[in-house]
């Protein structure tokens, strides 16, 4: 395993599009070659070396490459986007599209993330120690094919539109979220350990949602069917089981209609 | 138009208009036109070892107008699939950014056509009411010359005149509308069916009656062909037939083509057909349902081959994710019911409607594979390549940027077999098609007929486009292909047609080594068929605006001159 360290040396005037910052793009390159990789600041083509001091050579393959960014990336987008293996660690904040479209490997953001993290993700692991803004693990704007696999764990809270059009994978928000959870989803699991304002599972076809805090405004399209004991992220809870969205189309399996499931803490 | 002289030296010239097939020679251009010879001070372009053709002519593509824009608005994800939105050219030379895959931005549309060596593109369906916007978008598309066909097949005036059997009034209305919308010819989309869609109905048979107007699709097509020939327009009636996209529709397709029998062409533009049947792939389906869906390309082409007064274009499925958009409103609703993807529907008062739905032609789905085969079978069964044109009905069956891929498939059995062998349900697909039994590989001459000489003649533009004879416009494409020693690898054919080695448009070099080097000088082509004032039509039109049938004022209806600032008008007097 080889580690490439990026030390931020300049704050971009516009937002820097760091789409080259992935183990896949770094693999097999020396520090000097990595510094020469492209990125855009607005319409201007820049180099990674314009914004980062780079030390250490990459491994032979993406899987052998660890990337560590030692400072703040609040103005760097697309970190780890489309990566397939290896790791990226940011010791600070990151801007939009962290780990978007990623297929494998691991991204760890130690600060906060902006919107669109892990969108249309297919595999791998994305961990954020702080908060995330909107559109965690959702589909690209306009697209009907959302997150397919992998895990996103936000240790803080998230904004709205979590897991829109989700098809698979897991999203865990350890604190609160705002509105629109798993809208249009047809698979996957969303776990929110804190409170949610509302619009949970609107037009959801299939998949699971767990809200361990309070839902302030429940969707009218959900109906309680039973109370169950379930393990959620390693802890067992007694949960009320709702099915929905009753206003949406649903498929059938073995003669039974398959609904989306919403679990909330059982009423005492 | 660029001044000065140019000479393209030593290339293999392929020009079906003069029956030149690969002879080595020079093409001289002066003041934007092809000439016999130029002086020794002319700028020399070396085309040695390369193929030289006229600029391409696209007979049917949806590249401008309200439904194209509706597609752009409803599919932001299409921009993501375009890959990088910043071409190297834009970066280096300060040209405009390009975006979009199936519905490219206006700039990308112009640049990509130019890179493929195309000089002229026909926007295939313009709602007359929204012609000003269409022309603004055309003007914003760089390099390529364009024209637009207003839609007539569901127009209230037209249906009313045809019901009463008034050919002259229909013709006078068409002439008026072409003039005020700066339109080029008569487009018909799902005749009667789109009008019926306003009642939630459709016309799937040729003798279904349109609600209220009580005319049938057959009567509308016949009436419009008669009016078209009365006017002697450069282009014929250009029809998207009824019952598009449904299994078993080939029978109604042949019945519609038969309507051209007995109608004689009358025009001064060298056009021979009275009906152009567009994207025939969508209309050549057999089977009673999707389970028994199969190709009827042979049956349809047998009829086309023996009927001289019709032309067709293919509408090849390219197995891409694309966006369907058509004035066939009921069809788009039907398609939305099949794939459950997002759907836009628009009604244009008194004139037409439109719908937009994304569509994924997935190679793992049997029906998509059969559709792919049908498009190519049509071309390979064709006997007269001057009447058979390459299109993808952009973006309905695939984006126009796939023309080079279609050319590759038509020129190489090896390339076709590679696709066939990649199909998940290959055996089931082979049962429904005959493509795998066809050995024919088209020549460069035939490709030039299908993309240059043929469509130019069909559009009545044979005097300007589609050939390299002196007097024609100086649009010349040079492709990096050795006529005498064609590459064994079919991918090289696709690559050569995708990025022309050089493209000269109106006497100016606009593409060099596959990259755009100039924004060129585009023209908007339209037709002014001058007729004596027809009091009946004038009164009917005026009343429609004053008595509230239209919700707008007639003064706001025409396309103002500033919206088409570089006109190329084909003006003539109609002979009664």
mmCIF file of C-alpha atoms in Angstrom, chain A residues 18-171:
data_model
loop_
_atom_site.group_PDB
_atom_site.id
_atom_site.type_symbol
_atom_site.label_atom_id
_atom_site.label_comp_id
_atom_site.label_asym_id
_atom_site.label_seq_id
_atom_site.Cartn_x
_atom_site.Cartn_y
_atom_site.Cartn_z
ATOM 1 C CA UNK A 18 -11.154 17.834 -8.265
ATOM 2 C CA UNK A 19 -12.481 14.990 -10.384
ATOM 3 C CA UNK A 20 -8.941 13.642 -10.692
ATOM 4 C CA UNK A 21 -8.653 13.010 -6.940
ATOM 5 C CA UNK A 22 -9.337 9.265 -6.958
ATOM 6 C CA UNK A 23 -7.099 6.233 -6.413
ATOM 7 C CA UNK A 24 -7.973 5.159 -9.971
ATOM 8 C CA UNK A 25 -6.547 8.329 -11.489
ATOM 9 C CA UNK A 26 -3.511 8.330 -9.193
ATOM 10 C CA UNK A 27 -2.611 4.642 -9.645
ATOM 11 C CA UNK A 28 0.831 4.032 -11.140
ATOM 12 C CA UNK A 29 1.797 7.723 -11.050
ATOM 13 C CA UNK A 30 4.558 9.590 -9.255
ATOM 14 C CA UNK A 31 3.902 12.666 -7.126
ATOM 15 C CA UNK A 32 5.016 14.875 -10.014
ATOM 16 C CA UNK A 33 2.676 13.156 -12.463
ATOM 17 C CA UNK A 34 -0.176 13.454 -9.981
ATOM 18 C CA UNK A 35 0.482 17.184 -9.653
ATOM 19 C CA UNK A 36 -0.020 17.424 -13.397
ATOM 20 C CA UNK A 37 -3.503 15.804 -13.385
ATOM 21 C CA UNK A 38 -6.285 18.090 -14.644
ATOM 22 C CA UNK A 39 -9.119 19.820 -12.834
ATOM 23 C CA UNK A 40 -11.326 22.765 -13.677
ATOM 24 C CA UNK A 41 -11.758 26.049 -11.895
ATOM 25 C CA UNK A 42 -14.786 27.468 -13.641
ATOM 26 C CA UNK A 43 -14.029 27.144 -17.320
ATOM 27 C CA UNK A 44 -10.287 27.226 -16.830
ATOM 28 C CA UNK A 45 -8.277 24.044 -16.979
ATOM 29 C CA UNK A 46 -5.966 23.809 -13.956
ATOM 30 C CA UNK A 47 -3.660 21.191 -12.432
ATOM 31 C CA UNK A 48 -3.907 19.499 -9.042
ATOM 32 C CA UNK A 49 -0.480 20.989 -8.317
ATOM 33 C CA UNK A 50 -1.989 24.479 -8.526
ATOM 34 C CA UNK A 51 -3.935 23.842 -5.333
ATOM 35 C CA UNK A 52 -2.112 21.035 -3.519
ATOM 36 C CA UNK A 53 1.418 20.173 -2.522
ATOM 37 C CA UNK A 54 1.718 16.503 -3.347
ATOM 38 C CA UNK A 55 4.063 14.030 -1.704
ATOM 39 C CA UNK A 56 4.422 10.297 -2.047
ATOM 40 C CA UNK A 57 3.926 8.121 -5.085
ATOM 41 C CA UNK A 58 0.775 6.112 -5.772
ATOM 42 C CA UNK A 59 0.611 2.321 -5.729
ATOM 43 C CA UNK A 60 0.518 0.157 -8.838
ATOM 44 C CA UNK A 61 -3.269 -0.111 -8.804
ATOM 45 C CA UNK A 62 -6.147 1.829 -7.303
ATOM 46 C CA UNK A 63 -6.503 -0.832 -4.596
ATOM 47 C CA UNK A 64 -2.899 -0.195 -3.517
ATOM 48 C CA UNK A 65 -3.390 3.560 -3.283
ATOM 49 C CA UNK A 66 -4.396 5.592 -0.242
ATOM 50 C CA UNK A 67 -4.972 9.306 -0.637
ATOM 51 C CA UNK A 68 -4.815 11.607 2.376
ATOM 52 C CA UNK A 69 -5.756 15.262 2.094
ATOM 53 C CA UNK A 70 -4.377 17.024 5.123
ATOM 54 C CA UNK A 71 -6.576 20.077 5.215
ATOM 55 C CA UNK A 72 -9.787 21.793 4.286
ATOM 56 C CA UNK A 73 -11.459 21.012 0.934
ATOM 57 C CA UNK A 74 -14.580 23.156 1.393
ATOM 58 C CA UNK A 75 -14.081 24.391 -2.146
ATOM 59 C CA UNK A 76 -13.106 21.119 -3.839
ATOM 60 C CA UNK A 77 -15.810 19.082 -5.572
ATOM 61 C CA UNK A 78 -15.881 15.467 -6.806
ATOM 62 C CA UNK A 79 -13.395 14.002 -4.307
ATOM 63 C CA UNK A 80 -13.415 10.234 -4.796
ATOM 64 C CA UNK A 81 -16.080 10.427 -7.485
ATOM 65 C CA UNK A 82 -16.271 7.342 -9.737
ATOM 66 C CA UNK A 83 -13.523 5.526 -7.761
ATOM 67 C CA UNK A 84 -13.470 1.735 -7.771
ATOM 68 C CA UNK A 85 -10.941 0.835 -5.076
ATOM 69 C CA UNK A 86 -8.395 2.246 -2.600
ATOM 70 C CA UNK A 87 -9.086 4.892 0.016
ATOM 71 C CA UNK A 88 -9.450 8.652 0.233
ATOM 72 C CA UNK A 89 -9.298 10.427 3.598
ATOM 73 C CA UNK A 90 -9.935 14.136 4.037
ATOM 74 C CA UNK A 91 -8.908 15.668 7.349
ATOM 75 C CA UNK A 92 -11.377 18.490 6.993
ATOM 76 C CA UNK A 93 -14.509 19.492 5.068
ATOM 77 C CA UNK A 94 -15.352 18.597 1.494
ATOM 78 C CA UNK A 95 -17.572 20.210 -1.124
ATOM 79 C CA UNK A 96 -20.228 18.613 -3.320
ATOM 80 C CA UNK A 97 -20.305 15.212 -5.049
ATOM 81 C CA UNK A 98 -17.965 13.356 -2.647
ATOM 82 C CA UNK A 99 -17.943 9.709 -3.707
ATOM 83 C CA UNK A 100 -20.555 10.247 -6.385
ATOM 84 C CA UNK A 101 -20.935 7.269 -8.746
ATOM 85 C CA UNK A 102 -18.305 5.366 -6.717
ATOM 86 C CA UNK A 103 -18.106 1.622 -7.265
ATOM 87 C CA UNK A 104 -15.717 0.509 -4.545
ATOM 88 C CA UNK A 105 -13.092 1.518 -2.006
ATOM 89 C CA UNK A 106 -13.565 3.796 0.953
ATOM 90 C CA UNK A 107 -13.911 7.550 1.403
ATOM 91 C CA UNK A 108 -13.637 9.087 4.848
ATOM 92 C CA UNK A 109 -14.420 12.783 5.346
ATOM 93 C CA UNK A 110 -13.513 13.906 8.853
ATOM 94 C CA UNK A 111 -15.319 17.232 8.600
ATOM 95 C CA UNK A 112 -18.622 18.167 6.937
ATOM 96 C CA UNK A 113 -19.767 17.505 3.393
ATOM 97 C CA UNK A 114 -21.832 19.607 1.050
ATOM 98 C CA UNK A 115 -24.673 18.242 -1.111
ATOM 99 C CA UNK A 116 -24.852 15.309 -3.564
ATOM 100 C CA UNK A 117 -22.451 13.024 -1.693
ATOM 101 C CA UNK A 118 -22.564 9.405 -2.856
ATOM 102 C CA UNK A 119 -25.072 10.077 -5.599
ATOM 103 C CA UNK A 120 -25.805 7.088 -7.840
ATOM 104 C CA UNK A 121 -23.227 5.143 -5.807
ATOM 105 C CA UNK A 122 -22.867 1.497 -6.777
ATOM 106 C CA UNK A 123 -20.533 0.120 -4.124
ATOM 107 C CA UNK A 124 -17.896 0.916 -1.533
ATOM 108 C CA UNK A 125 -18.098 2.866 1.678
ATOM 109 C CA UNK A 126 -18.511 6.572 2.327
ATOM 110 C CA UNK A 127 -18.121 7.824 5.892
ATOM 111 C CA UNK A 128 -18.550 11.388 7.107
ATOM 112 C CA UNK A 129 -17.791 12.341 10.695
ATOM 113 C CA UNK A 130 -19.655 15.624 10.435
ATOM 114 C CA UNK A 131 -22.869 16.726 8.726
ATOM 115 C CA UNK A 132 -23.960 16.348 5.123
ATOM 116 C CA UNK A 133 -26.130 18.781 3.243
ATOM 117 C CA UNK A 134 -28.842 17.730 0.773
ATOM 118 C CA UNK A 135 -29.241 14.873 -1.704
ATOM 119 C CA UNK A 136 -27.275 12.200 0.187
ATOM 120 C CA UNK A 137 -27.113 9.058 -1.990
ATOM 121 C CA UNK A 138 -29.816 10.236 -4.379
ATOM 122 C CA UNK A 139 -30.143 10.092 -8.158
ATOM 123 C CA UNK A 140 -28.572 12.716 -10.380
ATOM 124 C CA UNK A 141 -30.981 15.535 -11.164
ATOM 125 C CA UNK A 142 -33.583 14.215 -13.555
ATOM 126 C CA UNK A 143 -32.376 10.635 -13.458
ATOM 127 C CA UNK A 144 -34.607 7.797 -12.305
ATOM 128 C CA UNK A 145 -31.766 5.443 -11.372
ATOM 129 C CA UNK A 146 -30.455 6.232 -7.893
ATOM 130 C CA UNK A 147 -27.981 4.615 -5.513
ATOM 131 C CA UNK A 148 -27.528 0.916 -6.301
ATOM 132 C CA UNK A 149 -25.168 -0.350 -3.607
ATOM 133 C CA UNK A 150 -22.554 0.428 -0.993
ATOM 134 C CA UNK A 151 -22.884 2.160 2.354
ATOM 135 C CA UNK A 152 -23.044 5.817 3.306
ATOM 136 C CA UNK A 153 -22.678 6.667 6.993
ATOM 137 C CA UNK A 154 -23.138 10.267 8.144
ATOM 138 C CA UNK A 155 -22.233 10.628 11.815
ATOM 139 C CA UNK A 156 -23.917 14.019 11.996
ATOM 140 C CA UNK A 157 -27.181 15.133 10.432
ATOM 141 C CA UNK A 158 -28.309 15.551 6.840
ATOM 142 C CA UNK A 159 -30.548 17.909 4.898
ATOM 143 C CA UNK A 160 -33.319 16.927 2.538
ATOM 144 C CA UNK A 161 -33.733 14.475 -0.357
ATOM 145 C CA UNK A 162 -31.999 11.432 1.086
ATOM 146 C CA UNK A 163 -31.927 8.314 -1.110
ATOM 147 C CA UNK A 164 -34.192 9.638 -3.863
ATOM 148 C CA UNK A 165 -34.841 6.890 -6.461
ATOM 149 C CA UNK A 166 -32.682 4.527 -4.373
ATOM 150 C CA UNK A 167 -32.419 0.981 -5.714
ATOM 151 C CA UNK A 168 -30.044 -0.660 -3.250
ATOM 152 C CA UNK A 169 -27.353 -0.111 -0.630
ATOM 153 C CA UNK A 170 -27.592 1.465 2.808
ATOM 154 C CA UNK A 171 -27.643 5.049 4.041
#
